[in-house]
């Protein structure tokens, strides 16, 4: 009798915030939906490539029980008493980058205006908020706030990190192409944008004026915000501008690709329209995997591109607003429970941010039995 064909198992580590379980927690609309999504997680395949799910292992119920309390949003308040929900924390560079649907819907039922964050640059956070979260939850945002700093624009204009505190208006103007690219990208989704200039005490009036001018030249208002120093009073003008945009927005929001596109075409659409790449590329094995998922009924899912947050490209050193670059897709992962396909692009790590010396090495009990080293 012939021996069975050997299959090599490959694995690794992902940071918790990039896990499919985190995405499910954030995209589920309730306990029943969360349990269904947990059951849909594909954990393995049979030899004939039939998916094996957490439901097949009868693990979905126990998983839901473990998350039954975690699915409840945390209500907190700012130093000035402003209520806020903190719920979920997927990174936008390697995951879908949005807080929970439950928290957003709860906030919308309680307030006239709701502000939610999707970080790591609008090319990552905003795109995934629009194309994944809004698509799945049926949300239609009325306005976008793009946060910019003079320091970041100077870095995109070629200034070394050690010199960012020095005035360099020309570098701000050169780096403003990065801000303009974000403004243009947001408009592709049919949503108006306002720019919040997060003020640093080293910023000069001329640098701020250059940012305001660049945004205005491309049809967006840029507002200086001093909330770091002045609290809410330092962002009143921004709040008024956002409310005005929301009240005057007549709708028109739409994701940038439809469900009917193939999975690779969705990846390529994001690469071309948001990253301004010439196109995306992938090895035949990656394309074959995408085709197998499409044949298995997953072709309608949106895509979640994992790439560096430092550039529109997959090269963290390529700053500004590059065009014509190539987006290499080295690996794809099915997140069937979360409801999207992850495309790992370039050299991005899904276990980022590890220090040279783990914090755990400093944690211990002292002679009095008290914990030391947590702070």
Coordinates of C-alpha atoms in Angstrom, one line a residue:
X1 CA 0.0 0.0 0.0
X2 CA 1.4 3.4 -1.0
X3 CA 2.2 5.8 1.8
X4 CA 0.1 9.0 1.8
X5 CA 1.6 12.1 0.2
X6 CA 3.5 14.2 2.8
X7 CA 2.1 17.7 3.3
X8 CA 4.4 20.3 4.8
X9 CA 2.7 22.4 7.5
X10 CA 3.9 26.0 7.7
X11 CA 3.0 28.4 10.5
X12 CA 4.1 31.5 12.4
X13 CA 3.0 34.2 14.8
X14 CA 0.7 37.1 14.3
X15 CA 0.2 39.9 16.9
X16 CA -3.2 39.6 18.6
X17 CA -4.6 42.7 17.0
X18 CA -4.1 41.2 13.6
X19 CA -5.8 38.0 14.4
X20 CA -9.0 36.9 12.7
X21 CA -10.7 36.7 16.2
X22 CA -10.0 40.4 16.8
X23 CA -11.5 41.2 13.4
X24 CA -14.6 39.1 14.2
X25 CA -15.1 40.9 17.5
X26 CA -15.0 44.2 15.7
X27 CA -17.2 43.3 12.7
X28 CA -19.9 41.2 14.4
X29 CA -23.2 42.9 15.0
X30 CA -24.2 40.8 18.1
X31 CA -23.6 37.5 20.0
X32 CA -25.3 35.3 17.4
X33 CA -23.4 36.8 14.5
X34 CA -20.2 36.6 16.4
X35 CA -20.7 32.8 17.1
X36 CA -21.5 32.3 13.4
X37 CA -18.4 34.1 12.3
X38 CA -16.2 32.2 14.8
X39 CA -17.7 29.0 13.4
X40 CA -16.7 30.0 9.9
X41 CA -13.0 30.3 10.7
X42 CA -11.1 28.0 8.4
X43 CA -8.5 26.2 10.6
X44 CA -7.3 23.5 8.1
X45 CA -8.0 21.7 4.9
X46 CA -8.5 18.0 4.1
X47 CA -6.3 16.3 1.5
X48 CA -8.8 17.2 -1.2
X49 CA -8.7 20.9 -0.1
X50 CA -12.1 20.9 1.6
X51 CA -12.1 23.6 4.3
X52 CA -12.2 22.5 8.0
X53 CA -13.8 25.1 10.2
X54 CA -14.0 25.8 13.9
X55 CA -17.6 24.7 13.6
X56 CA -16.5 21.3 12.3
X57 CA -14.4 21.0 15.4
X58 CA -17.4 22.0 17.6
X59 CA -15.3 24.9 19.0
X60 CA -17.5 27.8 18.0
X61 CA -19.7 27.7 21.1
X62 CA -16.9 27.7 23.5
X63 CA -15.1 30.5 21.6
X64 CA -18.3 32.6 21.8
X65 CA -18.6 32.0 25.5
X66 CA -15.0 33.3 26.0
X67 CA -15.9 36.5 24.1
X68 CA -19.4 37.0 25.5
X69 CA -18.2 39.8 27.8
X70 CA -15.6 41.2 25.5
X71 CA -18.2 41.9 22.8
X72 CA -19.6 44.6 25.1
X73 CA -18.2 48.1 24.3
X74 CA -16.3 50.0 27.0
X75 CA -17.7 53.4 27.8
X76 CA -15.1 55.9 29.0
X77 CA -14.8 59.7 29.1
X78 CA -12.1 62.2 28.2
X79 CA -10.6 64.6 30.8
X80 CA -13.3 67.1 29.8
X81 CA -16.2 64.6 30.2
X82 CA -16.7 63.7 26.5
X83 CA -18.1 60.1 26.3
X84 CA -16.3 57.6 24.1
X85 CA -16.4 53.9 23.3
X86 CA -13.2 52.0 23.3
X87 CA -13.8 48.6 21.7
X88 CA -11.4 46.6 19.6
X89 CA -8.0 47.4 18.3
X90 CA -6.9 45.9 15.0
X91 CA -3.9 47.6 13.4
X92 CA -4.6 49.2 10.1
X93 CA -1.3 48.4 8.5
X94 CA -1.6 44.6 9.0
X95 CA -5.3 44.2 9.8
X96 CA -8.5 46.1 9.0
X97 CA -7.9 48.9 11.4
X98 CA -11.4 49.8 12.7
X99 CA -13.1 49.7 16.1
X100 CA -16.2 47.6 16.5
X101 CA -19.4 47.9 14.5
X102 CA -21.3 47.5 17.8
X103 CA -19.6 50.5 19.4
X104 CA -20.1 52.6 16.3
X105 CA -23.8 51.8 16.0
X106 CA -24.3 52.4 19.8
X107 CA -22.6 55.8 19.4
X108 CA -24.8 56.7 16.4
X109 CA -27.9 56.0 18.4
X110 CA -26.7 58.3 21.3
X111 CA -25.1 61.3 19.6
X112 CA -25.8 63.8 16.8
X113 CA -22.2 63.4 15.5
X114 CA -19.9 60.4 15.9
X115 CA -16.2 60.5 15.3
X116 CA -14.4 57.2 14.7
X117 CA -10.7 56.5 14.1
X118 CA -9.1 54.4 11.3
X119 CA -5.4 55.0 11.7
X120 CA -2.0 54.3 10.0
X121 CA -2.7 56.7 7.1
X122 CA -5.8 57.2 5.0
X123 CA -4.4 54.8 2.4
X124 CA -4.7 52.0 5.0
X125 CA -7.1 52.9 7.7
X126 CA -9.6 54.9 5.7
X127 CA -9.6 52.5 2.7
X128 CA -10.3 49.6 5.0
X129 CA -12.9 51.5 7.0
X130 CA -14.7 52.2 3.7
X131 CA -14.2 49.0 1.8
X132 CA -14.5 46.5 4.7
X133 CA -16.3 47.9 7.7
X134 CA -18.8 50.3 6.0
X135 CA -19.5 47.6 3.3
X136 CA -20.3 44.9 5.9
X137 CA -22.1 47.1 8.4
X138 CA -24.0 49.3 5.9
X139 CA -22.5 52.5 7.2
X140 CA -22.3 55.7 5.1
X141 CA -19.9 58.3 6.5
X142 CA -20.6 62.0 5.9
X143 CA -17.1 63.5 6.3
X144 CA -13.5 62.6 6.8
X145 CA -10.9 64.3 9.0
X146 CA -7.3 63.9 7.6
X147 CA -4.8 64.6 10.4
X148 CA -1.5 66.1 9.2
X149 CA 1.5 67.6 10.9
X150 CA 4.2 69.9 9.6
X151 CA 6.8 67.5 10.9
X152 CA 5.4 64.6 8.9
X153 CA 5.2 66.7 5.7
X154 CA 8.8 67.8 6.2
X155 CA 9.9 64.2 6.5
X156 CA 8.0 63.5 3.3
X157 CA 9.8 66.5 1.8
X158 CA 13.2 64.9 2.5
X159 CA 14.1 66.3 6.0
X160 CA 15.9 63.9 8.4
X161 CA 14.1 62.9 11.6
X162 CA 16.7 64.7 13.7
X163 CA 16.0 68.0 11.9
X164 CA 12.2 68.1 12.0
X165 CA 12.1 70.7 14.7
X166 CA 13.7 73.3 12.5
X167 CA 11.7 75.6 10.2
X168 CA 11.7 74.4 6.6
X169 CA 8.8 75.8 4.6
X170 CA 10.1 74.5 1.3
X171 CA 10.2 71.0 2.7
X172 CA 6.6 71.3 3.9
X173 CA 5.6 72.4 0.4
X174 CA 7.5 69.4 -1.1
X175 CA 6.0 67.0 1.4
X176 CA 2.5 68.4 0.9
X177 CA 2.2 66.1 -2.1
X178 CA 1.6 63.3 0.4
X179 CA -1.3 65.2 2.0
X180 CA -2.8 66.0 -1.4
X181 CA -2.7 62.4 -2.4
X182 CA -4.7 61.5 0.7
X183 CA -7.3 64.2 -0.1
X184 CA -7.6 62.9 -3.6
X185 CA -8.0 59.4 -2.4
X186 CA -10.8 60.2 0.1
X187 CA -12.7 62.0 -2.7
X188 CA -12.8 58.7 -4.7
X189 CA -15.2 57.3 -2.1
X190 CA -17.6 60.3 -2.5
X191 CA -16.9 61.8 0.9
X192 CA -15.7 65.4 1.6
X193 CA -12.5 65.9 3.7
X194 CA -11.2 68.5 6.1
X195 CA -7.6 68.6 7.2
X196 CA -6.7 68.9 10.9
X197 CA -3.2 70.3 11.4
X198 CA -2.0 68.7 14.7
X199 CA 0.1 71.6 16.1
X200 CA 3.6 71.2 17.6
X201 CA 5.1 74.1 19.4
X202 CA 8.1 74.0 17.0
X203 CA 5.8 74.7 14.0
X204 CA 6.2 78.1 12.5
X205 CA 3.4 80.3 11.1
X206 CA 4.9 80.0 7.7
X207 CA 4.9 76.2 7.8
X208 CA 1.2 76.2 8.9
X209 CA 0.3 78.7 6.1
X210 CA 2.0 76.4 3.6
X211 CA -0.2 73.4 4.7
X212 CA -3.3 75.6 4.6
X213 CA -2.4 76.8 1.1
X214 CA -1.7 73.3 -0.3
X215 CA -5.0 71.9 1.1
X216 CA -7.0 74.9 -0.2
X217 CA -5.4 74.5 -3.7
X218 CA -7.0 71.1 -3.8
X219 CA -10.4 72.1 -2.5
X220 CA -10.1 71.2 1.2
X221 CA -10.0 73.4 4.3
X222 CA -7.0 72.9 6.7
X223 CA -7.5 74.0 10.3
X224 CA -4.9 74.5 12.9
X225 CA -5.7 72.4 16.0
X226 CA -4.1 73.1 19.5
X227 CA -6.0 70.5 21.5
X228 CA -2.8 69.0 22.8
X229 CA -2.2 72.2 24.7
X230 CA -5.7 73.7 25.0
X231 CA -8.0 70.7 25.2
X232 CA -11.3 70.8 23.5
X233 CA -11.1 74.6 23.1
X234 CA -8.2 74.1 20.8
X235 CA -10.3 72.1 18.3
X236 CA -13.6 74.0 18.3
X237 CA -13.0 75.4 14.8
X238 CA -12.4 71.9 13.5
X239 CA -15.5 70.6 15.2
X240 CA -17.6 73.4 13.6
X241 CA -16.1 72.6 10.2
X242 CA -16.8 68.9 10.5
X243 CA -20.4 69.5 11.6
X244 CA -20.8 71.8 8.6
X245 CA -19.5 69.2 6.2
X246 CA -21.8 66.5 7.7
X247 CA -24.9 68.7 7.6
X248 CA -24.2 69.7 4.0
X249 CA -23.3 66.3 2.6
X250 CA -25.9 64.9 0.3
X251 CA -24.7 61.3 0.2
X252 CA -22.8 59.6 -2.5
X253 CA -20.5 57.4 -0.5
X254 CA -19.5 54.1 -2.2
X255 CA -16.6 51.7 -1.9
X256 CA -14.1 51.8 -4.7
X257 CA -14.7 48.2 -6.0
X258 CA -17.7 46.0 -6.3
X259 CA -18.3 42.5 -4.8
X260 CA -18.4 41.0 -8.3
X261 CA -14.7 41.7 -9.1
X262 CA -12.3 38.8 -8.7
X263 CA -10.2 38.8 -5.5
X264 CA -7.0 39.7 -7.4
X265 CA -8.7 42.5 -9.3
X266 CA -9.9 43.9 -5.9
X267 CA -6.3 43.8 -4.7
X268 CA -5.1 45.4 -8.0
X269 CA -7.8 48.1 -7.7
X270 CA -6.6 49.2 -4.3
X271 CA -3.0 49.1 -5.5
X272 CA -3.7 51.3 -8.5
X273 CA -6.3 53.7 -7.3
X274 CA -5.2 54.2 -3.7
X275 CA -1.4 53.5 -3.7
X276 CA -1.1 54.8 -7.4
X277 CA 0.9 51.7 -8.3
X278 CA 1.3 50.6 -11.9
X279 CA -0.3 47.3 -10.8
X280 CA -0.1 44.5 -8.3
X281 CA 1.8 41.3 -9.0
X282 CA 1.6 37.8 -7.4
X283 CA 3.2 34.4 -7.9
X284 CA 1.2 31.8 -9.8
X285 CA 0.7 29.9 -6.5
X286 CA -0.9 33.0 -4.9
X287 CA -3.2 33.5 -7.9
X288 CA -4.1 29.8 -7.8
X289 CA -5.0 30.0 -4.1
X290 CA -7.3 33.0 -4.8
X291 CA -9.0 31.1 -7.6
X292 CA -9.6 28.1 -5.3
X293 CA -11.2 30.4 -2.7
X294 CA -13.4 31.9 -5.4
X295 CA -14.5 28.5 -6.5
X296 CA -15.3 27.7 -2.9
X297 CA -17.7 30.6 -2.7
X298 CA -15.4 33.3 -1.1
X299 CA -15.0 35.4 -4.2
X300 CA -17.4 38.1 -3.1
X301 CA -15.3 39.0 0.0
X302 CA -13.5 42.4 0.2
X303 CA -9.7 42.4 0.5
X304 CA -7.4 43.7 3.3
X305 CA -4.0 44.7 2.1
X306 CA -1.2 44.5 4.7
X307 CA 1.7 46.8 3.9
X308 CA 4.0 49.4 5.4
X309 CA 2.4 52.5 6.8
X310 CA 5.4 54.7 5.9
X311 CA 4.7 54.9 2.2
X312 CA 2.1 54.6 -0.4
X313 CA 4.3 51.9 -1.8
X314 CA 5.6 48.7 -0.1
X315 CA 9.0 50.4 0.3
X316 CA 9.0 52.3 3.6
X317 CA 11.8 54.6 2.3
X318 CA 9.8 55.7 -0.7
X319 CA 8.2 58.8 0.7
X320 CA 6.0 61.6 -0.8
X321 CA 3.5 60.6 -3.4
X322 CA 5.2 57.9 -5.6
X323 CA 3.6 56.6 -8.8
X324 CA 4.3 53.7 -11.1
X325 CA 5.7 51.4 -8.5
X326 CA 4.7 47.7 -8.2
X327 CA 2.8 46.1 -5.3
X328 CA 4.1 42.6 -4.8
X329 CA 1.6 40.2 -3.0
X330 CA 3.7 37.5 -1.4
X331 CA 1.0 35.7 0.5
X332 CA -2.8 35.6 0.9
X333 CA -4.8 34.5 3.8
X334 CA -8.5 33.7 4.0
X335 CA -10.3 35.2 7.0
X336 CA -13.7 33.6 6.3
X337 CA -15.2 34.4 9.7
X338 CA -14.1 38.1 9.5
X339 CA -15.4 38.2 6.0
X340 CA -12.3 39.3 4.0
X341 CA -9.1 38.1 2.3
X342 CA -5.8 39.4 3.6
X343 CA -3.0 40.1 1.1
X344 CA 0.5 40.4 2.6
X345 CA 2.4 42.9 0.5
X346 CA 6.1 43.5 0.5
X347 CA 8.2 42.8 3.5
X348 CA 5.6 43.8 6.2
X349 CA 5.6 41.7 9.4
X350 CA 2.4 40.5 11.0
X351 CA 4.2 40.3 14.4
X352 CA 5.6 43.9 14.5
X353 CA 6.8 46.2 17.3
X354 CA 8.8 43.7 19.3
X355 CA 11.4 45.4 21.5
X356 CA 15.0 44.1 21.7
X357 CA 14.5 43.5 25.4
X358 CA 11.0 42.1 26.3
X359 CA 9.2 44.1 29.0
X360 CA 8.6 40.8 30.9
X361 CA 12.2 40.7 31.8
X362 CA 11.8 43.6 34.2
X363 CA 8.6 42.3 35.9
X364 CA 9.1 40.6 39.3
X365 CA 7.8 40.4 42.9
X366 CA 9.9 42.3 45.4
X367 CA 10.7 41.3 48.9
X368 CA 7.4 42.6 50.2
X369 CA 5.4 40.6 47.6
X370 CA 4.5 43.6 45.5
X371 CA 4.8 43.7 41.7
X372 CA 7.6 45.8 40.2
X373 CA 8.3 46.6 36.6
X374 CA 4.9 47.1 35.1
X375 CA 5.5 50.8 34.4

